[in-house]
PDB file of C-alpha atoms in Angstrom:
ATOM      1  CA  UNK X   1      22.551 -17.637  73.775  1.00  0.00           C
ATOM      2  CA  UNK X   2      24.112 -20.205  71.461  1.00  0.00           C
ATOM      3  CA  UNK X   3      23.609 -23.842  72.281  1.00  0.00           C
ATOM      4  CA  UNK X   4      26.502 -25.470  74.098  1.00  0.00           C
ATOM      5  CA  UNK X   5      28.161 -27.945  71.699  1.00  0.00           C
ATOM      6  CA  UNK X   6      27.970 -31.632  72.507  1.00  0.00           C
ATOM      7  CA  UNK X   7      31.149 -32.657  74.361  1.00  0.00           C
ATOM      8  CA  UNK X   8      32.946 -35.916  73.646  1.00  0.00           C
ATOM      9  CA  UNK X   9      36.249 -37.110  75.069  1.00  0.00           C
ATOM     10  CA  UNK X  10      37.206 -38.186  71.557  1.00  0.00           C
ATOM     11  CA  UNK X  11      35.885 -37.373  68.095  1.00  0.00           C
ATOM     12  CA  UNK X  12      37.462 -39.252  65.193  1.00  0.00           C
ATOM     13  CA  UNK X  13      37.056 -38.506  61.494  1.00  0.00           C
ATOM     14  CA  UNK X  14      37.780 -40.870  58.619  1.00  0.00           C
ATOM     15  CA  UNK X  15      37.464 -44.389  57.375  1.00  0.00           C
ATOM     16  CA  UNK X  16      34.702 -46.881  58.164  1.00  0.00           C
ATOM     17  CA  UNK X  17      33.679 -50.135  56.513  1.00  0.00           C
ATOM     18  CA  UNK X  18      32.911 -53.785  56.966  1.00  0.00           C
ATOM     19  CA  UNK X  19      35.817 -56.147  57.662  1.00  0.00           C
ATOM     20  CA  UNK X  20      35.344 -59.715  56.432  1.00  0.00           C
ATOM     21  CA  UNK X  21      37.903 -61.865  58.223  1.00  0.00           C
ATOM     22  CA  UNK X  22      38.592 -65.500  57.343  1.00  0.00           C
ATOM     23  CA  UNK X  23      37.574 -68.041  59.914  1.00  0.00           C
ATOM     24  CA  UNK X  24      40.383 -70.216  58.559  1.00  0.00           C
ATOM     25  CA  UNK X  25      43.959 -69.058  59.126  1.00  0.00           C
ATOM     26  CA  UNK X  26      47.099 -69.846  57.191  1.00  0.00           C
ATOM     27  CA  UNK X  27      45.327 -70.315  53.858  1.00  0.00           C
ATOM     28  CA  UNK X  28      45.029 -67.929  50.880  1.00  0.00           C
ATOM     29  CA  UNK X  29      41.830 -65.998  50.367  1.00  0.00           C
ATOM     30  CA  UNK X  30      40.920 -68.144  47.366  1.00  0.00           C
ATOM     31  CA  UNK X  31      40.619 -71.172  49.653  1.00  0.00           C
ATOM     32  CA  UNK X  32      38.724 -69.562  52.547  1.00  0.00           C
ATOM     33  CA  UNK X  33      35.203 -70.914  52.943  1.00  0.00           C
ATOM     34  CA  UNK X  34      33.729 -68.858  55.814  1.00  0.00           C
ATOM     35  CA  UNK X  35      34.164 -65.321  57.074  1.00  0.00           C
ATOM     36  CA  UNK X  36      33.272 -63.287  60.130  1.00  0.00           C
ATOM     37  CA  UNK X  37      31.751 -59.826  59.656  1.00  0.00           C
ATOM     38  CA  UNK X  38      33.017 -56.955  61.796  1.00  0.00           C
ATOM     39  CA  UNK X  39      32.941 -53.181  61.946  1.00  0.00           C
ATOM     40  CA  UNK X  40      36.212 -51.842  60.528  1.00  0.00           C
ATOM     41  CA  UNK X  41      38.070 -48.742  59.406  1.00  0.00           C
ATOM     42  CA  UNK X  42      40.744 -46.991  61.414  1.00  0.00           C
ATOM     43  CA  UNK X  43      38.749 -43.953  62.567  1.00  0.00           C
ATOM     44  CA  UNK X  44      35.844 -46.123  63.673  1.00  0.00           C
ATOM     45  CA  UNK X  45      38.117 -48.634  65.395  1.00  0.00           C
ATOM     46  CA  UNK X  46      39.970 -45.956  67.369  1.00  0.00           C
ATOM     47  CA  UNK X  47      36.630 -44.607  68.607  1.00  0.00           C
ATOM     48  CA  UNK X  48      35.595 -48.131  69.618  1.00  0.00           C
ATOM     49  CA  UNK X  49      38.927 -48.727  71.375  1.00  0.00           C
ATOM     50  CA  UNK X  50      38.587 -45.572  73.475  1.00  0.00           C
ATOM     51  CA  UNK X  51      34.925 -46.331  74.251  1.00  0.00           C
ATOM     52  CA  UNK X  52      35.961 -49.756  75.554  1.00  0.00           C
ATOM     53  CA  UNK X  53      38.222 -47.903  77.998  1.00  0.00           C
ATOM     54  CA  UNK X  54      35.318 -45.819  79.282  1.00  0.00           C
ATOM     55  CA  UNK X  55      35.622 -42.726  77.090  1.00  0.00           C
ATOM     56  CA  UNK X  56      32.739 -40.899  75.401  1.00  0.00           C
ATOM     57  CA  UNK X  57      33.424 -41.090  71.673  1.00  0.00           C
ATOM     58  CA  UNK X  58      31.898 -40.208  68.322  1.00  0.00           C
ATOM     59  CA  UNK X  59      32.975 -40.669  64.707  1.00  0.00           C
ATOM     60  CA  UNK X  60      32.518 -38.416  61.687  1.00  0.00           C
ATOM     61  CA  UNK X  61      32.201 -40.591  58.590  1.00  0.00           C
ATOM     62  CA  UNK X  62      29.825 -41.820  55.878  1.00  0.00           C
ATOM     63  CA  UNK X  63      28.523 -45.187  54.712  1.00  0.00           C
ATOM     64  CA  UNK X  64      26.613 -46.433  51.727  1.00  0.00           C
ATOM     65  CA  UNK X  65      22.813 -46.293  51.837  1.00  0.00           C
ATOM     66  CA  UNK X  66      22.624 -50.064  52.034  1.00  0.00           C
ATOM     67  CA  UNK X  67      22.325 -52.955  54.526  1.00  0.00           C
ATOM     68  CA  UNK X  68      26.038 -52.850  55.333  1.00  0.00           C
ATOM     69  CA  UNK X  69      25.612 -49.183  56.254  1.00  0.00           C
ATOM     70  CA  UNK X  70      22.735 -50.112  58.568  1.00  0.00           C
ATOM     71  CA  UNK X  71      24.959 -52.777  60.133  1.00  0.00           C
ATOM     72  CA  UNK X  72      27.712 -50.227  60.823  1.00  0.00           C
ATOM     73  CA  UNK X  73      25.294 -47.891  62.611  1.00  0.00           C
ATOM     74  CA  UNK X  74      24.114 -50.769  64.755  1.00  0.00           C
ATOM     75  CA  UNK X  75      27.654 -51.898  65.511  1.00  0.00           C
ATOM     76  CA  UNK X  76      28.797 -48.401  66.508  1.00  0.00           C
ATOM     77  CA  UNK X  77      25.886 -48.037  68.917  1.00  0.00           C
ATOM     78  CA  UNK X  78      26.510 -51.500  70.346  1.00  0.00           C
ATOM     79  CA  UNK X  79      30.116 -50.458  71.071  1.00  0.00           C
ATOM     80  CA  UNK X  80      28.983 -47.221  72.727  1.00  0.00           C
ATOM     81  CA  UNK X  81      30.167 -44.916  69.925  1.00  0.00           C
ATOM     82  CA  UNK X  82      27.874 -42.004  69.023  1.00  0.00           C
ATOM     83  CA  UNK X  83      26.807 -42.230  65.359  1.00  0.00           C
ATOM     84  CA  UNK X  84      25.104 -38.824  64.935  1.00  0.00           C
ATOM     85  CA  UNK X  85      27.696 -37.739  62.329  1.00  0.00           C
ATOM     86  CA  UNK X  86      27.551 -40.959  60.308  1.00  0.00           C
ATOM     87  CA  UNK X  87      25.449 -40.281  57.221  1.00  0.00           C
ATOM     88  CA  UNK X  88      24.560 -42.261  54.076  1.00  0.00           C
ATOM     89  CA  UNK X  89      25.776 -41.673  50.525  1.00  0.00           C
ATOM     90  CA  UNK X  90      23.363 -43.032  47.937  1.00  0.00           C
ATOM     91  CA  UNK X  91      25.881 -43.053  45.090  1.00  0.00           C
ATOM     92  CA  UNK X  92      28.477 -45.425  46.586  1.00  0.00           C
ATOM     93  CA  UNK X  93      28.337 -48.779  48.387  1.00  0.00           C
ATOM     94  CA  UNK X  94      29.635 -49.306  51.898  1.00  0.00           C
ATOM     95  CA  UNK X  95      33.245 -50.516  51.556  1.00  0.00           C
ATOM     96  CA  UNK X  96      34.296 -54.016  52.491  1.00  0.00           C
ATOM     97  CA  UNK X  97      37.799 -55.180  53.325  1.00  0.00           C
ATOM     98  CA  UNK X  98      39.090 -58.747  53.156  1.00  0.00           C
ATOM     99  CA  UNK X  99      42.312 -60.003  54.675  1.00  0.00           C
ATOM    100  CA  UNK X 100      44.413 -63.133  54.687  1.00  0.00           C
ATOM    101  CA  UNK X 101      45.728 -64.371  58.012  1.00  0.00           C
ATOM    102  CA  UNK X 102      49.216 -65.833  58.104  1.00  0.00           C
ATOM    103  CA  UNK X 103      50.540 -65.358  61.649  1.00  0.00           C
ATOM    104  CA  UNK X 104      52.761 -64.009  63.020  1.00  0.00           C
ATOM    105  CA  UNK X 105      53.399 -61.151  60.602  1.00  0.00           C
ATOM    106  CA  UNK X 106      51.676 -61.513  57.221  1.00  0.00           C
ATOM    107  CA  UNK X 107      48.157 -60.069  56.937  1.00  0.00           C
ATOM    108  CA  UNK X 108      47.526 -58.838  53.379  1.00  0.00           C
ATOM    109  CA  UNK X 109      44.551 -56.497  53.019  1.00  0.00           C
ATOM    110  CA  UNK X 110      42.226 -56.193  50.049  1.00  0.00           C
ATOM    111  CA  UNK X 111      40.190 -52.958  50.040  1.00  0.00           C
ATOM    112  CA  UNK X 112      37.001 -52.772  47.991  1.00  0.00           C
ATOM    113  CA  UNK X 113      36.442 -48.999  47.913  1.00  0.00           C
ATOM    114  CA  UNK X 114      35.687 -48.291  44.263  1.00  0.00           C
ATOM    115  CA  UNK X 115      34.513 -46.279  42.468  1.00  0.00           C
ATOM    116  CA  UNK X 116      34.804 -44.239  45.661  1.00  0.00           C
ATOM    117  CA  UNK X 117      34.320 -44.855  49.355  1.00  0.00           C
ATOM    118  CA  UNK X 118      31.476 -42.953  51.026  1.00  0.00           C
ATOM    119  CA  UNK X 119      33.815 -41.894  53.852  1.00  0.00           C
ATOM    120  CA  UNK X 120      35.671 -39.742  51.304  1.00  0.00           C
ATOM    121  CA  UNK X 121      32.422 -37.847  50.635  1.00  0.00           C
ATOM    122  CA  UNK X 122      32.549 -35.832  53.876  1.00  0.00           C
ATOM    123  CA  UNK X 123      31.880 -32.197  52.911  1.00  0.00           C
ATOM    124  CA  UNK X 124      33.138 -29.141  54.834  1.00  0.00           C
ATOM    125  CA  UNK X 125      29.651 -27.623  55.190  1.00  0.00           C
ATOM    126  CA  UNK X 126      28.434 -30.788  56.967  1.00  0.00           C
ATOM    127  CA  UNK X 127      30.907 -30.509  59.835  1.00  0.00           C
ATOM    128  CA  UNK X 128      29.787 -29.649  63.362  1.00  0.00           C
ATOM    129  CA  UNK X 129      32.734 -27.324  63.977  1.00  0.00           C
ATOM    130  CA  UNK X 130      31.725 -26.280  67.524  1.00  0.00           C
ATOM    131  CA  UNK X 131      31.657 -29.954  68.583  1.00  0.00           C
ATOM    132  CA  UNK X 132      35.014 -30.573  66.886  1.00  0.00           C
ATOM    133  CA  UNK X 133      36.507 -27.613  68.768  1.00  0.00           C
ATOM    134  CA  UNK X 134      34.967 -28.769  72.056  1.00  0.00           C
ATOM    135  CA  UNK X 135      36.182 -32.394  71.937  1.00  0.00           C
ATOM    136  CA  UNK X 136      38.856 -33.434  74.396  1.00  0.00           C
ATOM    137  CA  UNK X 137      40.739 -35.053  71.501  1.00  0.00           C
ATOM    138  CA  UNK X 138      40.114 -34.724  67.774  1.00  0.00           C
ATOM    139  CA  UNK X 139      41.621 -37.514  65.638  1.00  0.00           C
ATOM    140  CA  UNK X 140      42.140 -37.434  61.861  1.00  0.00           C
ATOM    141  CA  UNK X 141      43.813 -39.852  59.442  1.00  0.00           C
ATOM    142  CA  UNK X 142      46.016 -39.776  56.382  1.00  0.00           C
ATOM    143  CA  UNK X 143      43.401 -41.616  54.336  1.00  0.00           C
ATOM    144  CA  UNK X 144      41.016 -38.720  54.883  1.00  0.00           C
ATOM    145  CA  UNK X 145      43.470 -36.513  52.999  1.00  0.00           C
ATOM    146  CA  UNK X 146      43.644 -38.756  49.931  1.00  0.00           C
ATOM    147  CA  UNK X 147      40.636 -37.374  48.000  1.00  0.00           C
ATOM    148  CA  UNK X 148      38.223 -34.454  47.984  1.00  0.00           C
ATOM    149  CA  UNK X 149      35.869 -33.457  49.447  1.00  0.00           C
ATOM    150  CA  UNK X 150      37.200 -35.350  52.483  1.00  0.00           C
ATOM    151  CA  UNK X 151      40.613 -33.714  52.081  1.00  0.00           C
ATOM    152  CA  UNK X 152      39.201 -30.198  52.186  1.00  0.00           C
ATOM    153  CA  UNK X 153      36.840 -31.108  55.027  1.00  0.00           C
ATOM    154  CA  UNK X 154      39.657 -32.610  57.089  1.00  0.00           C
ATOM    155  CA  UNK X 155      41.872 -29.563  56.665  1.00  0.00           C
ATOM    156  CA  UNK X 156      38.918 -27.252  57.409  1.00  0.00           C
ATOM    157  CA  UNK X 157      38.214 -29.169  60.613  1.00  0.00           C
ATOM    158  CA  UNK X 158      41.860 -28.907  61.641  1.00  0.00           C
ATOM    159  CA  UNK X 159      41.934 -25.179  60.942  1.00  0.00           C
ATOM    160  CA  UNK X 160      38.742 -24.632  62.929  1.00  0.00           C
ATOM    161  CA  UNK X 161      40.067 -26.766  65.761  1.00  0.00           C
ATOM    162  CA  UNK X 162      43.145 -24.493  65.908  1.00  0.00           C
ATOM    163  CA  UNK X 163      45.037 -26.864  68.224  1.00  0.00           C
ATOM    164  CA  UNK X 164      42.351 -26.593  70.909  1.00  0.00           C
ATOM    165  CA  UNK X 165      42.914 -29.451  73.315  1.00  0.00           C
ATOM    166  CA  UNK X 166      44.721 -32.387  71.739  1.00  0.00           C
ATOM    167  CA  UNK X 167      44.597 -32.955  67.985  1.00  0.00           C
ATOM    168  CA  UNK X 168      46.005 -36.265  66.755  1.00  0.00           C
ATOM    169  CA  UNK X 169      47.133 -36.948  63.195  1.00  0.00           C
ATOM    170  CA  UNK X 170      47.213 -40.693  62.545  1.00  0.00           C
ATOM    171  CA  UNK X 171      49.602 -40.814  59.581  1.00  0.00           C
ATOM    172  CA  UNK X 172      47.714 -43.903  58.332  1.00  0.00           C
ATOM    173  CA  UNK X 173      49.600 -44.374  55.040  1.00  0.00           C
ATOM    174  CA  UNK X 174      47.749 -46.698  52.659  1.00  0.00           C
ATOM    175  CA  UNK X 175      49.624 -46.690  49.317  1.00  0.00           C
ATOM    176  CA  UNK X 176      46.640 -48.009  47.362  1.00  0.00           C
ATOM    177  CA  UNK X 177      44.773 -44.759  48.080  1.00  0.00           C
ATOM    178  CA  UNK X 178      47.463 -42.489  46.612  1.00  0.00           C
ATOM    179  CA  UNK X 179      49.369 -42.194  43.340  1.00  0.00           C
ATOM    180  CA  UNK X 180      52.710 -42.032  45.208  1.00  0.00           C
ATOM    181  CA  UNK X 181      54.195 -40.600  48.433  1.00  0.00           C
ATOM    182  CA  UNK X 182      55.096 -37.310  46.741  1.00  0.00           C
ATOM    183  CA  UNK X 183      51.404 -36.675  46.139  1.00  0.00           C
ATOM    184  CA  UNK X 184      50.652 -37.166  49.837  1.00  0.00           C
ATOM    185  CA  UNK X 185      53.484 -35.168  51.413  1.00  0.00           C
ATOM    186  CA  UNK X 186      52.127 -31.618  50.909  1.00  0.00           C
ATOM    187  CA  UNK X 187      48.826 -32.563  52.557  1.00  0.00           C
ATOM    188  CA  UNK X 188      50.602 -34.393  55.366  1.00  0.00           C
ATOM    189  CA  UNK X 189      52.752 -31.314  55.986  1.00  0.00           C
ATOM    190  CA  UNK X 190      49.656 -29.108  56.139  1.00  0.00           C
ATOM    191  CA  UNK X 191      47.916 -31.456  58.588  1.00  0.00           C
ATOM    192  CA  UNK X 192      51.007 -31.607  60.801  1.00  0.00           C
ATOM    193  CA  UNK X 193      50.934 -27.815  61.124  1.00  0.00           C
ATOM    194  CA  UNK X 194      47.554 -28.070  62.848  1.00  0.00           C
ATOM    195  CA  UNK X 195      48.100 -31.242  64.901  1.00  0.00           C
ATOM    196  CA  UNK X 196      49.539 -31.528  68.409  1.00  0.00           C
ATOM    197  CA  UNK X 197      50.279 -35.279  68.224  1.00  0.00           C
ATOM    198  CA  UNK X 198      51.497 -37.404  65.287  1.00  0.00           C
ATOM    199  CA  UNK X 199      51.338 -41.204  65.359  1.00  0.00           C
ATOM    200  CA  UNK X 200      52.769 -43.562  62.760  1.00  0.00           C
ATOM    201  CA  UNK X 201      54.966 -46.526  61.962  1.00  0.00           C
ATOM    202  CA  UNK X 202      58.275 -46.128  60.140  1.00  0.00           C
ATOM    203  CA  UNK X 203      56.727 -46.364  56.655  1.00  0.00           C
ATOM    204  CA  UNK X 204      54.157 -43.726  57.561  1.00  0.00           C
ATOM    205  CA  UNK X 205      56.737 -41.455  59.168  1.00  0.00           C
ATOM    206  CA  UNK X 206      58.882 -41.693  56.046  1.00  0.00           C
ATOM    207  CA  UNK X 207      55.968 -40.554  53.883  1.00  0.00           C
ATOM    208  CA  UNK X 208      55.317 -37.628  56.215  1.00  0.00           C
ATOM    209  CA  UNK X 209      58.915 -36.539  56.797  1.00  0.00           C
ATOM    210  CA  UNK X 210      61.170 -38.104  54.144  1.00  0.00           C
ATOM    211  CA  UNK X 211      63.320 -39.799  56.814  1.00  0.00           C
ATOM    212  CA  UNK X 212      63.090 -43.283  58.270  1.00  0.00           C
ATOM    213  CA  UNK X 213      65.422 -43.629  61.281  1.00  0.00           C
ATOM    214  CA  UNK X 214      63.173 -43.472  64.401  1.00  0.00           C
ATOM    215  CA  UNK X 215      64.944 -40.637  66.217  1.00  0.00           C
ATOM    216  CA  UNK X 216      65.117 -38.625  63.009  1.00  0.00           C
ATOM    217  CA  UNK X 217      61.417 -39.283  62.369  1.00  0.00           C
ATOM    218  CA  UNK X 218      60.490 -37.998  65.815  1.00  0.00           C
ATOM    219  CA  UNK X 219      62.609 -34.878  65.415  1.00  0.00           C
ATOM    220  CA  UNK X 220      61.180 -34.201  61.949  1.00  0.00           C
ATOM    221  CA  UNK X 221      57.599 -34.546  63.195  1.00  0.00           C
ATOM    222  CA  UNK X 222      58.294 -32.139  66.049  1.00  0.00           C
ATOM    223  CA  UNK X 223      59.863 -29.717  63.611  1.00  0.00           C
ATOM    224  CA  UNK X 224      56.741 -29.964  61.439  1.00  0.00           C
ATOM    225  CA  UNK X 225      54.649 -28.542  64.274  1.00  0.00           C
ATOM    226  CA  UNK X 226      53.414 -31.246  66.660  1.00  0.00           C
ATOM    227  CA  UNK X 227      54.070 -31.352  70.410  1.00  0.00           C
ATOM    228  CA  UNK X 228      54.317 -35.146  70.671  1.00  0.00           C
ATOM    229  CA  UNK X 229      55.729 -37.579  68.103  1.00  0.00           C
ATOM    230  CA  UNK X 230      54.886 -41.277  68.506  1.00  0.00           C
ATOM    231  CA  UNK X 231      56.930 -43.577  66.261  1.00  0.00           C
ATOM    232  CA  UNK X 232      55.846 -47.217  66.207  1.00  0.00           C
ATOM    233  CA  UNK X 233      58.768 -49.560  65.474  1.00  0.00           C
ATOM    234  CA  UNK X 234      57.120 -52.973  65.288  1.00  0.00           C
ATOM    235  CA  UNK X 235      59.228 -55.573  67.123  1.00  0.00           C
ATOM    236  CA  UNK X 236      61.389 -52.787  68.591  1.00  0.00           C
ATOM    237  CA  UNK X 237      58.429 -51.245  70.397  1.00  0.00           C
ATOM    238  CA  UNK X 238      57.508 -47.586  70.348  1.00  0.00           C
ATOM    239  CA  UNK X 239      59.410 -44.318  70.667  1.00  0.00           C
ATOM    240  CA  UNK X 240      57.603 -41.223  71.942  1.00  0.00           C
ATOM    241  CA  UNK X 241      59.272 -37.822  72.130  1.00  0.00           C
ATOM    242  CA  UNK X 242      57.660 -34.632  73.465  1.00  0.00           C
ATOM    243  CA  UNK X 243      58.742 -31.140  72.519  1.00  0.00           C
ATOM    244  CA  UNK X 244      59.548 -30.427  76.190  1.00  0.00           C
ATOM    245  CA  UNK X 245      62.263 -33.092  76.103  1.00  0.00           C
ATOM    246  CA  UNK X 246      60.272 -35.862  77.779  1.00  0.00           C
ATOM    247  CA  UNK X 247      60.710 -39.193  76.019  1.00  0.00           C
ATOM    248  CA  UNK X 248      59.759 -42.829  76.403  1.00  0.00           C
ATOM    249  CA  UNK X 249      60.917 -45.893  74.523  1.00  0.00           C
ATOM    250  CA  UNK X 250      59.124 -49.047  75.540  1.00  0.00           C
ATOM    251  CA  UNK X 251      59.356 -52.594  74.172  1.00  0.00           C
ATOM    252  CA  UNK X 252      56.386 -54.510  72.778  1.00  0.00           C
ATOM    253  CA  UNK X 253      54.367 -56.798  75.019  1.00  0.00           C
ATOM    254  CA  UNK X 254      54.968 -60.399  73.879  1.00  0.00           C
ATOM    255  CA  UNK X 255      51.834 -62.285  72.813  1.00  0.00           C
ATOM    256  CA  UNK X 256      51.019 -65.094  70.424  1.00  0.00           C
ATOM    257  CA  UNK X 257      49.853 -63.210  67.338  1.00  0.00           C
ATOM    258  CA  UNK X 258      46.572 -64.316  65.749  1.00  0.00           C
ATOM    259  CA  UNK X 259      45.801 -61.270  63.603  1.00  0.00           C
ATOM    260  CA  UNK X 260      47.969 -58.148  63.681  1.00  0.00           C
ATOM    261  CA  UNK X 261      45.330 -55.977  62.002  1.00  0.00           C
ATOM    262  CA  UNK X 262      43.665 -53.568  64.399  1.00  0.00           C
ATOM    263  CA  UNK X 263      46.530 -53.523  66.889  1.00  0.00           C
ATOM    264  CA  UNK X 264      47.435 -50.004  65.804  1.00  0.00           C
ATOM    265  CA  UNK X 265      43.852 -48.825  66.318  1.00  0.00           C
ATOM    266  CA  UNK X 266      43.806 -50.312  69.819  1.00  0.00           C
ATOM    267  CA  UNK X 267      47.097 -48.519  70.451  1.00  0.00           C
ATOM    268  CA  UNK X 268      45.473 -45.288  69.251  1.00  0.00           C
ATOM    269  CA  UNK X 269      42.402 -45.585  71.447  1.00  0.00           C
ATOM    270  CA  UNK X 270      44.585 -46.323  74.453  1.00  0.00           C
ATOM    271  CA  UNK X 271      46.901 -43.426  73.593  1.00  0.00           C
ATOM    272  CA  UNK X 272      43.880 -41.120  73.686  1.00  0.00           C
ATOM    273  CA  UNK X 273      42.776 -42.611  77.003  1.00  0.00           C
ATOM    274  CA  UNK X 274      46.195 -41.973  78.551  1.00  0.00           C
ATOM    275  CA  UNK X 275      46.409 -38.417  77.197  1.00  0.00           C
ATOM    276  CA  UNK X 276      42.943 -37.606  78.534  1.00  0.00           C
ATOM    277  CA  UNK X 277      43.855 -39.097  81.918  1.00  0.00           C
ATOM    278  CA  UNK X 278      47.010 -36.992  82.140  1.00  0.00           C
ATOM    279  CA  UNK X 279      49.291 -39.996  82.530  1.00  0.00           C
ATOM    280  CA  UNK X 280      53.030 -39.607  82.114  1.00  0.00           C
ATOM    281  CA  UNK X 281      54.459 -40.545  78.741  1.00  0.00           C
ATOM    282  CA  UNK X 282      55.927 -43.929  79.697  1.00  0.00           C
ATOM    283  CA  UNK X 283      52.729 -45.127  81.380  1.00  0.00           C
ATOM    284  CA  UNK X 284      50.706 -44.036  78.357  1.00  0.00           C
ATOM    285  CA  UNK X 285      53.001 -45.874  75.936  1.00  0.00           C
ATOM    286  CA  UNK X 286      53.069 -49.062  77.996  1.00  0.00           C
ATOM    287  CA  UNK X 287      49.287 -49.109  78.237  1.00  0.00           C
ATOM    288  CA  UNK X 288      48.919 -48.462  74.506  1.00  0.00           C
ATOM    289  CA  UNK X 289      51.425 -51.197  73.649  1.00  0.00           C
ATOM    290  CA  UNK X 290      49.540 -53.678  75.819  1.00  0.00           C
ATOM    291  CA  UNK X 291      46.184 -52.744  74.270  1.00  0.00           C
ATOM    292  CA  UNK X 292      47.641 -53.303  70.799  1.00  0.00           C
ATOM    293  CA  UNK X 293      49.134 -56.630  71.847  1.00  0.00           C
ATOM    294  CA  UNK X 294      45.793 -57.884  73.124  1.00  0.00           C
ATOM    295  CA  UNK X 295      44.110 -57.153  69.800  1.00  0.00           C
ATOM    296  CA  UNK X 296      46.971 -58.828  67.922  1.00  0.00           C
ATOM    297  CA  UNK X 297      46.281 -61.954  69.979  1.00  0.00           C
ATOM    298  CA  UNK X 298      42.630 -62.027  68.826  1.00  0.00           C
ATOM    299  CA  UNK X 299      40.941 -62.545  65.455  1.00  0.00           C
ATOM    300  CA  UNK X 300      38.884 -59.382  65.002  1.00  0.00           C
ATOM    301  CA  UNK X 301      39.582 -55.641  65.237  1.00  0.00           C
ATOM    302  CA  UNK X 302      36.601 -53.748  66.658  1.00  0.00           C
ATOM    303  CA  UNK X 303      35.130 -56.521  68.791  1.00  0.00           C
ATOM    304  CA  UNK X 304      38.625 -57.411  70.013  1.00  0.00           C
ATOM    305  CA  UNK X 305      39.305 -54.010  71.575  1.00  0.00           C
ATOM    306  CA  UNK X 306      40.213 -54.556  75.240  1.00  0.00           C
ATOM    307  CA  UNK X 307      38.735 -53.148  78.426  1.00  0.00           C
ATOM    308  CA  UNK X 308      40.811 -51.405  81.064  1.00  0.00           C
ATOM    309  CA  UNK X 309      40.987 -54.452  83.377  1.00  0.00           C
ATOM    310  CA  UNK X 310      42.152 -56.644  80.483  1.00  0.00           C
ATOM    311  CA  UNK X 311      44.999 -54.234  79.690  1.00  0.00           C
ATOM    312  CA  UNK X 312      45.936 -53.975  83.371  1.00  0.00           C
ATOM    313  CA  UNK X 313      46.024 -57.771  83.678  1.00  0.00           C
ATOM    314  CA  UNK X 314      48.314 -58.161  80.656  1.00  0.00           C
ATOM    315  CA  UNK X 315      50.635 -55.436  81.936  1.00  0.00           C
ATOM    316  CA  UNK X 316      50.818 -57.095  85.344  1.00  0.00           C
ATOM    317  CA  UNK X 317      51.689 -60.433  83.780  1.00  0.00           C
ATOM    318  CA  UNK X 318      54.269 -58.839  81.482  1.00  0.00           C
ATOM    319  CA  UNK X 319      56.006 -56.842  84.213  1.00  0.00           C
ATOM    320  CA  UNK X 320      56.045 -59.420  87.015  1.00  0.00           C
ATOM    321  CA  UNK X 321      58.669 -61.813  85.556  1.00  0.00           C
ATOM    322  CA  UNK X 322      61.390 -59.194  85.132  1.00  0.00           C
ATOM    323  CA  UNK X 323      60.669 -56.986  88.135  1.00  0.00           C
ATOM    324  CA  UNK X 324      63.250 -58.806  90.248  1.00  0.00           C
ATOM    325  CA  UNK X 325      65.968 -58.151  87.655  1.00  0.00           C
ATOM    326  CA  UNK X 326      65.622 -54.393  87.776  1.00  0.00           C
ATOM    327  CA  UNK X 327      68.064 -52.323  89.850  1.00  0.00           C
ATOM    328  CA  UNK X 328      66.512 -50.707  92.885  1.00  0.00           C
ATOM    329  CA  UNK X 329      65.869 -46.963  92.795  1.00  0.00           C
ATOM    330  CA  UNK X 330      66.820 -44.985  95.896  1.00  0.00           C
TER     331      UNK X 330
END
């Protein structure tokens, strides 16, 4: 009898690295004197975000064979994320990412991922396909499609997954990793064929679909093959449309922004939590919006990911002031 594959609520696959965030805000990087070191990378952060909400999570990725790689293993384990599929690459250093912090809406990123990031060295033969098929949710990113062998491995994982359970494609458009959007679109289209959920902001949706208006983006993503399209609209909130006609459009939760980076990963981890819990679409979107808002109000990404009680508290505070203004429902 074959061994039963390890089950995780969520398995993510993609980018990992070390984030170096300024401990001074409102100044250019050239003038920053001290930095904080944090686990980073969208796939890793989404796994951390879901783990903070009580989910069993693991990440498929690679680091350099160096002290920063050791740090990332330690950080994942500290956050409760299984690191069994995080392996070293001797040829390339662990990536680092710097940012500048100019609240409320300017957070330039500087990726140091050359000559190549280890997380793009995931090979198809290394994948634990039974565990990928068994996961409650499997999450992949657009960055993972940008170079081989990661591109081939990501598409192989999606094909093996065959839409078992929930498969999320985080559109995750990073222009510095591609020659131009036209290069990315064929691979995005192929990934969308295998995914059940697509998540992205308007820029990312435009790369994937060629359209930018939110309703048109949602319809185009559904037409491309997913069951649920989640279109993040920044200050206008989020639009979610399901193939069955269910929809939700919820406003953002107002907070004082400290660092907007990582808010999308918190949103993603919370989205997975809501989908696994079987919540209705509006409740899931409100919870995800609140989780993202909490991270935006904090300095870091991974260590800023909120717990369930923290999200519930913010939602209660956000809803209470306007509850009296709502018409009663009979």
